[in-house]
Protein backbone atom coordinates (compact mmCIF):
# COMPACT_ATOMS: atom_id res chain seq x y z
CA UNK A 1 0.00 0.00 0.00
CA UNK A 2 2.85 2.38 0.77
CA UNK A 3 4.25 1.60 -2.71
CA UNK A 4 0.97 2.73 -4.26
CA UNK A 5 0.82 5.85 -2.12
CA UNK A 6 4.40 6.81 -2.90
CA UNK A 7 4.18 6.32 -6.67
CA UNK A 8 0.62 7.32 -7.58
CA UNK A 9 1.70 9.82 -10.25
CA UNK A 10 4.21 7.47 -11.90
CA UNK A 11 1.62 4.67 -12.03
CA UNK A 12 -0.99 7.00 -13.53
CA UNK A 13 1.49 8.36 -16.09
CA UNK A 14 2.68 4.92 -17.22
CA UNK A 15 -0.92 3.70 -17.17
CA UNK A 16 -1.85 6.45 -19.64
CA UNK A 17 1.20 5.73 -21.84
CA UNK A 18 0.52 1.96 -21.93
CA UNK A 19 -3.21 2.38 -22.59
CA UNK A 20 -2.32 4.72 -25.46
CA UNK A 21 0.26 2.33 -26.93
CA UNK A 22 -2.19 -0.58 -26.67
CA UNK A 23 -4.84 1.44 -28.54
CA UNK A 24 -2.33 2.38 -31.25
CA UNK A 25 -1.27 -1.26 -31.75
CA UNK A 26 -4.54 -3.15 -31.34
CA UNK A 27 -7.36 -0.92 -32.66
CA UNK A 28 -8.31 -0.89 -36.33
CA UNK A 29 -10.20 2.40 -36.52
CA UNK A 30 -7.91 5.30 -37.50
CA UNK A 31 -9.68 7.86 -35.29
CA UNK A 32 -9.16 5.56 -32.30
CA UNK A 33 -5.45 5.30 -33.20
CA UNK A 34 -5.18 9.10 -33.13
CA UNK A 35 -6.96 9.18 -29.74
CA UNK A 36 -4.37 6.64 -28.51
CA UNK A 37 -1.56 8.94 -29.64
CA UNK A 38 -3.06 11.78 -27.60
CA UNK A 39 -3.21 9.41 -24.57
CA UNK A 40 0.54 8.78 -24.92
CA UNK A 41 1.07 12.55 -25.17
CA UNK A 42 -0.77 13.31 -21.90
CA UNK A 43 0.95 10.42 -20.12
CA UNK A 44 4.42 11.68 -21.04
CA UNK A 45 3.53 15.22 -19.93
CA UNK A 46 2.29 13.91 -16.55
CA UNK A 47 5.47 11.82 -16.15
CA UNK A 48 7.78 14.80 -16.79
CA UNK A 49 5.90 17.04 -14.35
CA UNK A 50 5.85 14.38 -11.61
CA UNK A 51 9.61 13.75 -11.99
CA UNK A 52 10.21 17.44 -11.28
CA UNK A 53 8.02 17.52 -8.17
CA UNK A 54 9.51 17.92 -4.69
CA UNK A 55 7.51 17.08 -1.56
CA UNK A 56 6.35 20.26 0.16
CA UNK A 57 7.80 22.43 -2.61
CA UNK A 58 6.34 25.70 -3.86
CA UNK A 59 5.68 26.91 -7.39
CA UNK A 60 8.84 28.43 -8.93
CA UNK A 61 7.52 32.01 -8.75
CA UNK A 62 8.87 34.79 -6.52
CA UNK A 63 5.40 36.19 -5.89
CA UNK A 64 6.00 37.16 -2.25
CA UNK A 65 9.25 38.45 -0.70
CA UNK A 66 9.62 35.61 1.81
CA UNK A 67 9.81 32.66 -0.61
CA UNK A 68 13.05 30.71 -0.35
CA UNK A 69 14.60 29.42 -3.61
CA UNK A 70 15.56 26.18 -1.86
CA UNK A 71 11.93 24.97 -1.58
CA UNK A 72 10.95 25.43 -5.22
CA UNK A 73 10.08 22.55 -7.54
CA UNK A 74 12.16 21.97 -10.68
CA UNK A 75 11.18 24.59 -13.31
CA UNK A 76 12.73 22.85 -16.35
CA UNK A 77 10.14 20.02 -16.81
CA UNK A 78 7.38 22.60 -16.44
CA UNK A 79 8.98 24.75 -19.15
CA UNK A 80 9.29 21.73 -21.46
CA UNK A 81 5.72 20.53 -20.90
CA UNK A 82 4.29 24.02 -21.39
CA UNK A 83 5.39 24.07 -25.02
CA UNK A 84 4.82 20.33 -25.55
CA UNK A 85 1.08 20.65 -24.78
CA UNK A 86 0.51 23.26 -27.51
CA UNK A 87 2.66 21.33 -30.00
CA UNK A 88 0.71 18.17 -29.12
CA UNK A 89 -2.54 19.90 -30.09
CA UNK A 90 -1.09 21.02 -33.45
CA UNK A 91 0.33 17.58 -34.27
CA UNK A 92 -2.99 15.94 -33.31
CA UNK A 93 -4.77 18.27 -35.75
CA UNK A 94 -2.27 17.34 -38.47
CA UNK A 95 -2.89 13.62 -37.87
CA UNK A 96 -6.65 14.17 -37.96
CA UNK A 97 -6.37 16.01 -41.29
CA UNK A 98 -4.50 12.99 -42.72
CA UNK A 99 -7.33 10.76 -41.44
CA UNK A 100 -9.89 13.04 -43.13
CA UNK A 101 -8.05 12.75 -46.46
CA UNK A 102 -7.82 8.95 -46.14
CA UNK A 103 -11.55 8.76 -45.48
CA UNK A 104 -12.29 10.88 -48.56
CA UNK A 105 -10.05 8.63 -50.66
CA UNK A 106 -11.19 5.19 -49.46
CA UNK A 107 -14.60 5.80 -47.88
CA UNK A 108 -13.62 3.84 -44.76
CA UNK A 109 -11.58 4.28 -41.58
CA UNK A 110 -10.69 0.59 -41.16
CA UNK A 111 -6.95 0.11 -41.64
CA UNK A 112 -7.48 -3.45 -42.94
CA UNK A 113 -9.38 -2.07 -45.95
CA UNK A 114 -6.97 0.78 -46.74
CA UNK A 115 -4.54 -1.05 -48.98
CA UNK A 116 -3.31 1.58 -51.42
CA UNK A 117 0.23 2.18 -50.23
CA UNK A 118 0.98 -0.97 -48.23
CA UNK A 119 4.39 -2.47 -48.96
CA UNK B 1 -3.68 -12.12 -32.52
CA UNK B 2 -2.80 -8.41 -32.75
CA UNK B 3 -4.02 -7.92 -29.19
CA UNK B 4 -1.82 -10.71 -27.82
CA UNK B 5 1.25 -9.35 -29.62
CA UNK B 6 0.47 -5.86 -28.32
CA UNK B 7 0.14 -7.12 -24.74
CA UNK B 8 3.43 -9.06 -24.97
CA UNK B 9 5.18 -5.94 -26.31
CA UNK B 10 3.76 -3.81 -23.50
CA UNK B 11 4.87 -6.37 -20.89
CA UNK B 12 8.45 -6.27 -22.24
CA UNK B 13 8.31 -2.45 -22.20
CA UNK B 14 7.04 -2.43 -18.60
CA UNK B 15 9.80 -4.82 -17.51
CA UNK B 16 12.43 -2.66 -19.15
CA UNK B 17 11.12 0.59 -17.80
CA UNK B 18 10.75 -0.33 -14.11
CA UNK B 19 14.50 -0.43 -13.44
CA UNK B 20 15.44 3.10 -14.59
CA UNK B 21 12.29 4.60 -13.06
CA UNK B 22 12.97 2.98 -9.66
CA UNK B 23 16.20 5.02 -9.54
CA UNK B 24 14.25 8.32 -9.61
CA UNK B 25 12.07 8.24 -6.48
CA UNK B 26 8.99 10.44 -6.46
CA UNK B 27 9.07 13.71 -4.52
CA UNK B 28 12.78 13.96 -3.73
CA UNK B 29 15.03 16.82 -4.72
CA UNK B 30 16.73 16.01 -8.04
CA UNK B 31 17.60 19.56 -9.12
CA UNK B 32 21.00 20.00 -10.78
CA UNK B 33 20.82 22.33 -13.78
CA UNK B 34 17.88 24.30 -12.46
CA UNK B 35 19.79 25.35 -9.34
CA UNK B 36 21.49 28.06 -11.38
CA UNK B 37 18.15 29.20 -12.81
CA UNK B 38 16.44 29.32 -9.39
CA UNK B 39 19.17 31.10 -7.46
CA UNK B 40 20.35 33.54 -10.15
CA UNK B 41 16.95 34.25 -11.74
CA UNK B 42 16.24 37.60 -10.05
CA UNK B 43 19.66 39.10 -10.70
CA UNK B 44 20.05 37.79 -14.25
CA UNK B 45 16.57 38.19 -15.79
CA UNK B 46 14.42 40.13 -13.31
CA UNK B 47 11.35 37.95 -13.91
CA UNK B 48 9.37 36.73 -10.90
CA UNK B 49 8.28 33.52 -12.68
CA UNK B 50 11.28 31.20 -13.08
CA UNK B 51 9.47 28.99 -15.63
CA UNK B 52 8.96 32.00 -17.90
CA UNK B 53 12.59 33.05 -17.74
CA UNK B 54 13.64 29.46 -18.55
CA UNK B 55 11.27 29.32 -21.54
CA UNK B 56 12.04 32.77 -22.98
CA UNK B 57 15.64 33.56 -22.04
CA UNK B 58 17.69 30.56 -20.86
CA UNK B 59 16.12 28.20 -23.40
CA UNK B 60 14.86 30.88 -25.81
CA UNK B 61 16.47 29.36 -28.87
CA UNK B 62 14.73 26.07 -28.09
CA UNK B 63 11.42 27.91 -27.81
CA UNK B 64 12.02 29.46 -31.25
CA UNK B 65 12.41 25.93 -32.60
CA UNK B 66 9.22 24.78 -30.90
CA UNK B 67 7.28 27.72 -32.33
CA UNK B 68 8.65 26.69 -35.74
CA UNK B 69 7.33 23.12 -35.25
CA UNK B 70 3.91 24.61 -34.55
CA UNK B 71 4.17 26.71 -37.73
CA UNK B 72 5.16 23.71 -39.85
CA UNK B 73 2.30 21.62 -38.43
CA UNK B 74 -0.17 24.41 -39.31
CA UNK B 75 1.25 24.72 -42.85
CA UNK B 76 1.13 20.93 -43.31
CA UNK B 77 -2.51 20.82 -42.21
CA UNK B 78 -3.48 23.64 -44.57
CA UNK B 79 -1.70 22.03 -47.53
CA UNK B 80 -3.10 18.54 -46.84
CA UNK B 81 -6.66 19.85 -46.60
CA UNK B 82 -6.32 22.24 -49.55
CA UNK B 83 -9.52 22.61 -51.55
CA UNK B 84 -10.46 25.02 -54.33
CA UNK B 85 -12.66 27.82 -52.99
CA UNK B 86 -15.77 27.17 -55.07
CA UNK B 87 -16.51 23.79 -53.52
CA UNK B 88 -16.74 25.18 -50.00
CA UNK B 89 -19.65 27.59 -50.02
CA UNK B 90 -22.56 25.53 -51.43
CA UNK B 91 -23.16 23.63 -48.18
CA UNK B 92 -26.19 24.58 -46.05
CA UNK B 93 -25.25 24.53 -42.38
CA UNK B 94 -27.55 23.72 -39.52
CA UNK B 95 -28.50 26.63 -37.25
CA UNK B 96 -26.75 26.49 -33.86
CA UNK B 97 -28.76 26.64 -30.65
CA UNK B 98 -29.82 29.85 -28.91
CA UNK B 99 -27.57 29.21 -25.89
CA UNK B 100 -24.47 28.77 -28.06
CA UNK B 101 -25.22 31.86 -30.19
CA UNK B 102 -25.88 34.15 -27.20
CA UNK B 103 -22.91 32.74 -25.32
CA UNK B 104 -20.70 33.33 -28.34
CA UNK B 105 -21.76 37.00 -28.70
CA UNK B 106 -21.39 37.67 -24.99
CA UNK B 107 -18.30 35.59 -24.19
CA UNK B 108 -16.03 36.13 -27.21
CA UNK B 109 -14.66 39.60 -26.15
CA UNK B 110 -14.26 38.41 -22.56
CA UNK B 111 -12.30 35.33 -23.67
CA UNK B 112 -10.01 37.53 -25.77
CA UNK B 113 -9.49 39.85 -22.77
CA UNK B 114 -8.69 36.92 -20.46
CA UNK B 115 -6.21 35.45 -22.93
CA UNK B 116 -4.48 38.83 -23.32
CA UNK B 117 -4.29 39.17 -19.52
CA UNK B 118 -2.69 35.70 -19.28
CA UNK B 119 0.06 36.41 -21.80
CA UNK B 120 0.78 40.01 -20.72
CA UNK B 121 1.34 38.83 -17.12
CA UNK B 122 3.42 35.81 -18.13
CA UNK B 123 6.52 36.96 -16.23
CA UNK B 124 4.62 37.56 -12.97
CA UNK B 125 1.94 34.86 -12.59
CA UNK B 126 1.46 31.28 -13.82
CA UNK B 127 0.74 31.75 -17.50
CA UNK B 128 2.35 33.11 -20.62
CA UNK B 129 2.22 33.21 -24.37
CA UNK B 130 1.44 29.55 -25.03
CA UNK B 131 -1.39 29.35 -22.49
CA UNK B 132 -2.88 32.74 -23.41
CA UNK B 133 -2.72 31.87 -27.09
CA UNK B 134 -4.56 28.60 -26.46
CA UNK B 135 -7.30 30.49 -24.55
CA UNK B 136 -7.68 32.99 -27.44
CA UNK B 137 -7.92 30.08 -29.91
CA UNK B 138 -10.74 28.60 -27.79
CA UNK B 139 -12.62 31.89 -28.28
CA UNK B 140 -12.15 31.57 -32.04
CA UNK B 141 -13.42 27.97 -31.85
CA UNK B 142 -16.65 29.38 -30.38
CA UNK B 143 -16.89 31.82 -33.34
CA UNK B 144 -16.38 29.01 -35.86
CA UNK B 145 -19.02 26.89 -34.12
CA UNK B 146 -21.88 29.35 -33.93
CA UNK B 147 -21.40 32.98 -35.07
CA UNK B 148 -20.85 32.20 -38.74
CA UNK B 149 -21.79 35.76 -39.76
CA UNK B 150 -18.57 37.05 -38.18
CA UNK B 151 -16.34 35.55 -40.84
CA UNK B 152 -12.76 35.08 -39.65
CA UNK B 153 -10.40 35.06 -42.61
CA UNK B 154 -7.60 32.50 -42.34
CA UNK B 155 -5.44 34.74 -44.56
CA UNK B 156 -5.58 37.57 -42.00
CA UNK B 157 -4.77 35.10 -39.21
CA UNK B 158 -1.74 34.03 -41.25
CA UNK B 159 -0.57 37.66 -41.57
CA UNK B 160 -0.85 38.22 -37.78
CA UNK B 161 1.02 34.98 -37.17
CA UNK B 162 3.89 35.85 -39.53
CA UNK B 163 4.27 39.35 -38.03
CA UNK B 164 4.43 37.88 -34.50
CA UNK B 165 7.04 35.33 -35.56
CA UNK B 166 9.15 38.04 -37.20
CA UNK B 167 8.92 40.14 -33.99
CA UNK B 168 10.40 37.24 -32.00
CA UNK B 169 13.32 36.84 -34.41
CA UNK B 170 13.85 40.62 -34.70
CA UNK B 171 14.05 41.08 -30.91
CA UNK B 172 16.61 38.27 -30.78
CA UNK B 173 18.64 39.85 -33.60
CA UNK B 174 18.65 43.28 -31.87
CA UNK B 175 20.25 41.52 -28.91
CA UNK B 176 22.83 40.00 -31.27
CA UNK B 177 23.62 43.43 -32.75
CA UNK B 178 23.88 45.38 -29.49
CA UNK B 179 25.37 42.96 -27.01
CA UNK B 180 26.90 40.06 -28.85
CA UNK B 181 24.53 37.08 -28.54
CA UNK B 182 21.08 36.05 -29.73
CA UNK B 183 18.17 36.91 -27.37
CA UNK B 184 20.26 39.18 -25.13
CA UNK B 185 17.98 41.03 -22.72
CA UNK B 186 18.80 44.60 -23.81
CA UNK B 187 15.90 46.37 -22.05
CA UNK B 188 16.22 47.48 -18.38
CA UNK B 189 15.21 44.86 -15.79
CA UNK B 190 13.08 47.20 -13.65
CA UNK B 191 11.80 46.27 -10.20
CA UNK B 192 10.70 42.74 -9.39
CA UNK B 193 6.95 41.95 -9.62
CA UNK B 194 6.04 45.05 -11.65
CA UNK B 195 4.30 44.79 -15.04
CA UNK B 196 7.05 46.67 -16.90
CA UNK B 197 10.04 44.64 -15.77
CA UNK B 198 12.18 41.67 -16.80
CA UNK B 199 13.71 43.16 -19.97
CA UNK B 200 12.59 41.58 -23.24
CA UNK B 201 10.54 38.74 -21.67
CA UNK B 202 7.11 40.49 -21.91
CA UNK B 203 7.80 41.62 -25.51
CA UNK B 204 8.66 38.09 -26.64
CA UNK B 205 5.80 36.50 -24.71
CA UNK B 206 3.25 38.90 -26.23
CA UNK B 207 4.61 37.97 -29.68
CA UNK B 208 4.35 34.25 -28.83
CA UNK B 209 0.80 34.79 -27.55
CA UNK B 210 -0.30 36.38 -30.83
CA UNK B 211 1.50 33.70 -32.83
CA UNK B 212 0.07 30.70 -30.97
CA UNK B 213 -3.43 32.21 -30.83
CA UNK B 214 -3.62 32.97 -34.55
CA UNK B 215 -1.95 29.66 -35.45
CA UNK B 216 -4.38 27.48 -33.47
CA UNK B 217 -7.34 29.59 -34.68
CA UNK B 218 -6.14 29.06 -38.25
CA UNK B 219 -5.90 25.29 -37.63
CA UNK B 220 -9.49 25.23 -36.31
CA UNK B 221 -10.65 27.35 -39.24
CA UNK B 222 -9.01 25.09 -41.80
CA UNK B 223 -10.48 21.98 -40.17
CA UNK B 224 -13.97 23.55 -40.11
CA UNK B 225 -14.01 25.05 -43.60
CA UNK B 226 -12.29 22.44 -45.70
CA UNK B 227 -13.57 19.12 -44.38
CA UNK B 228 -17.29 19.45 -45.14
XYZ file of C-alpha atoms in Angstrom:
347
model
C 0.000 0.000 0.000
C 2.850 2.377 0.766
C 4.253 1.598 -2.708
C 0.968 2.726 -4.257
C 0.819 5.852 -2.121
C 4.399 6.810 -2.895
C 4.179 6.320 -6.665
C 0.619 7.324 -7.582
C 1.698 9.820 -10.245
C 4.210 7.474 -11.899
C 1.624 4.672 -12.025
C -0.988 6.997 -13.528
C 1.488 8.364 -16.089
C 2.680 4.917 -17.223
C -0.916 3.700 -17.173
C -1.854 6.451 -19.644
C 1.201 5.732 -21.837
C 0.524 1.957 -21.935
C -3.209 2.382 -22.595
C -2.323 4.718 -25.463
C 0.263 2.327 -26.932
C -2.194 -0.584 -26.673
C -4.843 1.441 -28.539
C -2.329 2.376 -31.254
C -1.268 -1.258 -31.755
C -4.544 -3.148 -31.340
C -7.357 -0.924 -32.660
C -8.307 -0.890 -36.333
C -10.201 2.400 -36.525
C -7.909 5.295 -37.496
C -9.680 7.859 -35.286
C -9.157 5.562 -32.302
C -5.450 5.297 -33.202
C -5.179 9.104 -33.134
C -6.956 9.176 -29.745
C -4.369 6.636 -28.513
C -1.559 8.938 -29.644
C -3.057 11.782 -27.599
C -3.206 9.405 -24.571
C 0.545 8.785 -24.921
C 1.073 12.551 -25.172
C -0.769 13.308 -21.899
C 0.948 10.419 -20.122
C 4.420 11.681 -21.039
C 3.528 15.221 -19.929
C 2.295 13.912 -16.554
C 5.468 11.820 -16.147
C 7.779 14.800 -16.789
C 5.897 17.042 -14.353
C 5.850 14.380 -11.607
C 9.610 13.745 -11.991
C 10.210 17.441 -11.282
C 8.016 17.522 -8.170
C 9.507 17.923 -4.691
C 7.510 17.075 -1.559
C 6.353 20.261 0.160
C 7.801 22.432 -2.605
C 6.341 25.703 -3.856
C 5.684 26.907 -7.388
C 8.842 28.434 -8.932
C 7.517 32.011 -8.748
C 8.869 34.795 -6.517
C 5.396 36.193 -5.891
C 6.004 37.160 -2.249
C 9.250 38.452 -0.701
C 9.616 35.608 1.806
C 9.811 32.660 -0.615
C 13.047 30.708 -0.349
C 14.597 29.420 -3.611
C 15.559 26.179 -1.861
C 11.928 24.974 -1.583
C 10.951 25.435 -5.221
C 10.077 22.551 -7.542
C 12.156 21.969 -10.676
C 11.183 24.594 -13.314
C 12.727 22.848 -16.352
C 10.144 20.018 -16.812
C 7.379 22.597 -16.442
C 8.977 24.751 -19.149
C 9.290 21.728 -21.463
C 5.715 20.525 -20.900
C 4.288 24.020 -21.387
C 5.390 24.074 -25.018
C 4.817 20.334 -25.549
C 1.084 20.653 -24.780
C 0.514 23.258 -27.506
C 2.663 21.329 -29.997
C 0.710 18.169 -29.117
C -2.540 19.902 -30.089
C -1.090 21.019 -33.448
C 0.333 17.577 -34.272
C -2.991 15.942 -33.313
C -4.774 18.273 -35.748
C -2.268 17.344 -38.472
C -2.890 13.617 -37.866
C -6.652 14.172 -37.963
C -6.368 16.005 -41.289
C -4.503 12.987 -42.722
C -7.333 10.758 -41.442
C -9.891 13.037 -43.128
C -8.048 12.753 -46.463
C -7.817 8.952 -46.142
C -11.549 8.760 -45.483
C -12.288 10.885 -48.557
C -10.050 8.634 -50.655
C -11.194 5.188 -49.462
C -14.601 5.799 -47.876
C -13.625 3.843 -44.755
C -11.579 4.279 -41.583
C -10.695 0.588 -41.161
C -6.952 0.113 -41.643
C -7.478 -3.453 -42.940
C -9.381 -2.070 -45.950
C -6.970 0.783 -46.745
C -4.539 -1.051 -48.979
C -3.313 1.583 -51.422
C 0.230 2.180 -50.226
C 0.976 -0.965 -48.230
C 4.388 -2.468 -48.962
C -3.675 -12.124 -32.524
C -2.797 -8.415 -32.753
C -4.017 -7.918 -29.195
C -1.821 -10.713 -27.820
C 1.255 -9.350 -29.617
C 0.470 -5.856 -28.315
C 0.138 -7.118 -24.739
C 3.433 -9.062 -24.968
C 5.177 -5.941 -26.312
C 3.756 -3.809 -23.498
C 4.870 -6.369 -20.889
C 8.447 -6.269 -22.245
C 8.309 -2.454 -22.205
C 7.039 -2.426 -18.599
C 9.799 -4.819 -17.507
C 12.434 -2.665 -19.155
C 11.122 0.591 -17.796
C 10.745 -0.327 -14.107
C 14.496 -0.426 -13.441
C 15.435 3.104 -14.593
C 12.288 4.602 -13.061
C 12.969 2.984 -9.661
C 16.204 5.016 -9.538
C 14.253 8.323 -9.607
C 12.071 8.239 -6.477
C 8.989 10.443 -6.460
C 9.068 13.707 -4.519
C 12.784 13.963 -3.732
C 15.033 16.816 -4.725
C 16.728 16.012 -8.036
C 17.597 19.559 -9.123
C 20.999 19.998 -10.783
C 20.823 22.335 -13.785
C 17.879 24.301 -12.461
C 19.787 25.355 -9.341
C 21.490 28.064 -11.382
C 18.145 29.196 -12.805
C 16.442 29.321 -9.394
C 19.169 31.100 -7.457
C 20.353 33.542 -10.150
C 16.949 34.253 -11.741
C 16.240 37.604 -10.052
C 19.663 39.103 -10.702
C 20.051 37.786 -14.254
C 16.574 38.189 -15.789
C 14.424 40.129 -13.311
C 11.353 37.948 -13.909
C 9.371 36.726 -10.905
C 8.284 33.522 -12.684
C 11.278 31.202 -13.079
C 9.472 28.991 -15.627
C 8.963 31.995 -17.902
C 12.589 33.047 -17.740
C 13.644 29.457 -18.547
C 11.273 29.324 -21.542
C 12.037 32.767 -22.979
C 15.638 33.556 -22.035
C 17.687 30.555 -20.855
C 16.123 28.199 -23.405
C 14.862 30.875 -25.805
C 16.471 29.363 -28.866
C 14.732 26.070 -28.095
C 11.418 27.914 -27.811
C 12.018 29.462 -31.245
C 12.413 25.927 -32.600
C 9.223 24.782 -30.897
C 7.278 27.719 -32.333
C 8.650 26.690 -35.738
C 7.333 23.121 -35.245
C 3.914 24.614 -34.553
C 4.171 26.710 -37.727
C 5.162 23.710 -39.846
C 2.300 21.619 -38.431
C -0.171 24.407 -39.314
C 1.250 24.716 -42.854
C 1.127 20.935 -43.307
C -2.505 20.818 -42.212
C -3.480 23.644 -44.574
C -1.699 22.034 -47.532
C -3.105 18.539 -46.837
C -6.656 19.851 -46.599
C -6.317 22.238 -49.545
C -9.517 22.612 -51.552
C -10.460 25.022 -54.335
C -12.659 27.822 -52.991
C -15.775 27.172 -55.067
C -16.515 23.790 -53.522
C -16.738 25.184 -50.004
C -19.654 27.589 -50.016
C -22.560 25.525 -51.428
C -23.162 23.634 -48.181
C -26.187 24.580 -46.052
C -25.253 24.528 -42.378
C -27.552 23.724 -39.522
C -28.496 26.630 -37.249
C -26.754 26.489 -33.861
C -28.761 26.636 -30.651
C -29.817 29.848 -28.905
C -27.570 29.212 -25.894
C -24.471 28.775 -28.056
C -25.220 31.858 -30.195
C -25.880 34.145 -27.200
C -22.907 32.737 -25.323
C -20.703 33.330 -28.339
C -21.756 36.999 -28.704
C -21.387 37.670 -24.987
C -18.302 35.595 -24.191
C -16.029 36.133 -27.208
C -14.664 39.596 -26.152
C -14.258 38.409 -22.561
C -12.298 35.325 -23.673
C -10.005 37.534 -25.768
C -9.487 39.847 -22.774
C -8.690 36.924 -20.456
C -6.214 35.450 -22.930
C -4.484 38.833 -23.323
C -4.291 39.166 -19.518
C -2.689 35.701 -19.285
C 0.061 36.415 -21.800
C 0.785 40.011 -20.716
C 1.337 38.833 -17.124
C 3.418 35.806 -18.125
C 6.516 36.964 -16.232
C 4.619 37.556 -12.968
C 1.939 34.859 -12.588
C 1.456 31.281 -13.818
C 0.737 31.745 -17.503
C 2.346 33.112 -20.623
C 2.216 33.209 -24.373
C 1.436 29.548 -25.029
C -1.391 29.351 -22.487
C -2.876 32.745 -23.413
C -2.716 31.870 -27.093
C -4.563 28.599 -26.461
C -7.301 30.494 -24.554
C -7.681 32.987 -27.441
C -7.923 30.082 -29.911
C -10.743 28.604 -27.793
C -12.622 31.887 -28.279
C -12.150 31.569 -32.039
C -13.418 27.974 -31.846
C -16.649 29.383 -30.380
C -16.885 31.815 -33.344
C -16.376 29.012 -35.863
C -19.023 26.890 -34.125
C -21.880 29.351 -33.935
C -21.399 32.980 -35.072
C -20.854 32.203 -38.741
C -21.793 35.761 -39.760
C -18.571 37.048 -38.175
C -16.342 35.545 -40.838
C -12.759 35.078 -39.651
C -10.404 35.057 -42.610
C -7.599 32.499 -42.338
C -5.435 34.736 -44.556
C -5.580 37.569 -42.003
C -4.768 35.096 -39.212
C -1.743 34.032 -41.250
C -0.571 37.664 -41.565
C -0.850 38.220 -37.783
C 1.017 34.980 -37.167
C 3.891 35.847 -39.528
C 4.267 39.349 -38.032
C 4.432 37.877 -34.503
C 7.041 35.334 -35.560
C 9.152 38.044 -37.195
C 8.917 40.139 -33.994
C 10.396 37.239 -32.004
C 13.322 36.845 -34.410
C 13.845 40.623 -34.701
C 14.047 41.084 -30.909
C 16.607 38.271 -30.780
C 18.641 39.847 -33.604
C 18.654 43.277 -31.873
C 20.252 41.519 -28.905
C 22.828 40.000 -31.265
C 23.616 43.429 -32.755
C 23.884 45.383 -29.491
C 25.369 42.958 -27.007
C 26.899 40.060 -28.853
C 24.529 37.084 -28.541
C 21.084 36.055 -29.732
C 18.172 36.910 -27.374
C 20.259 39.183 -25.131
C 17.982 41.031 -22.718
C 18.799 44.596 -23.812
C 15.898 46.366 -22.053
C 16.217 47.480 -18.379
C 15.213 44.863 -15.786
C 13.080 47.200 -13.653
C 11.797 46.271 -10.195
C 10.696 42.744 -9.389
C 6.953 41.946 -9.617
C 6.044 45.046 -11.652
C 4.298 44.795 -15.037
C 7.054 46.666 -16.904
C 10.042 44.643 -15.766
C 12.185 41.668 -16.801
C 13.712 43.161 -19.968
C 12.586 41.576 -23.241
C 10.539 38.742 -21.672
C 7.107 40.492 -21.912
C 7.801 41.620 -25.505
C 8.656 38.094 -26.642
C 5.803 36.499 -24.706
C 3.245 38.902 -26.231
C 4.609 37.972 -29.677
C 4.351 34.251 -28.826
C 0.797 34.788 -27.547
C -0.302 36.377 -30.834
C 1.502 33.697 -32.830
C 0.066 30.703 -30.968
C -3.431 32.206 -30.833
C -3.621 32.974 -34.554
C -1.951 29.665 -35.453
C -4.382 27.484 -33.471
C -7.343 29.593 -34.679
C -6.138 29.063 -38.249
C -5.900 25.294 -37.635
C -9.488 25.235 -36.307
C -10.653 27.352 -39.239
C -9.013 25.088 -41.804
C -10.482 21.981 -40.170
C -13.973 23.551 -40.106
C -14.010 25.049 -43.595
C -12.287 22.443 -45.700
C -13.569 19.123 -44.377
C -17.292 19.449 -45.137
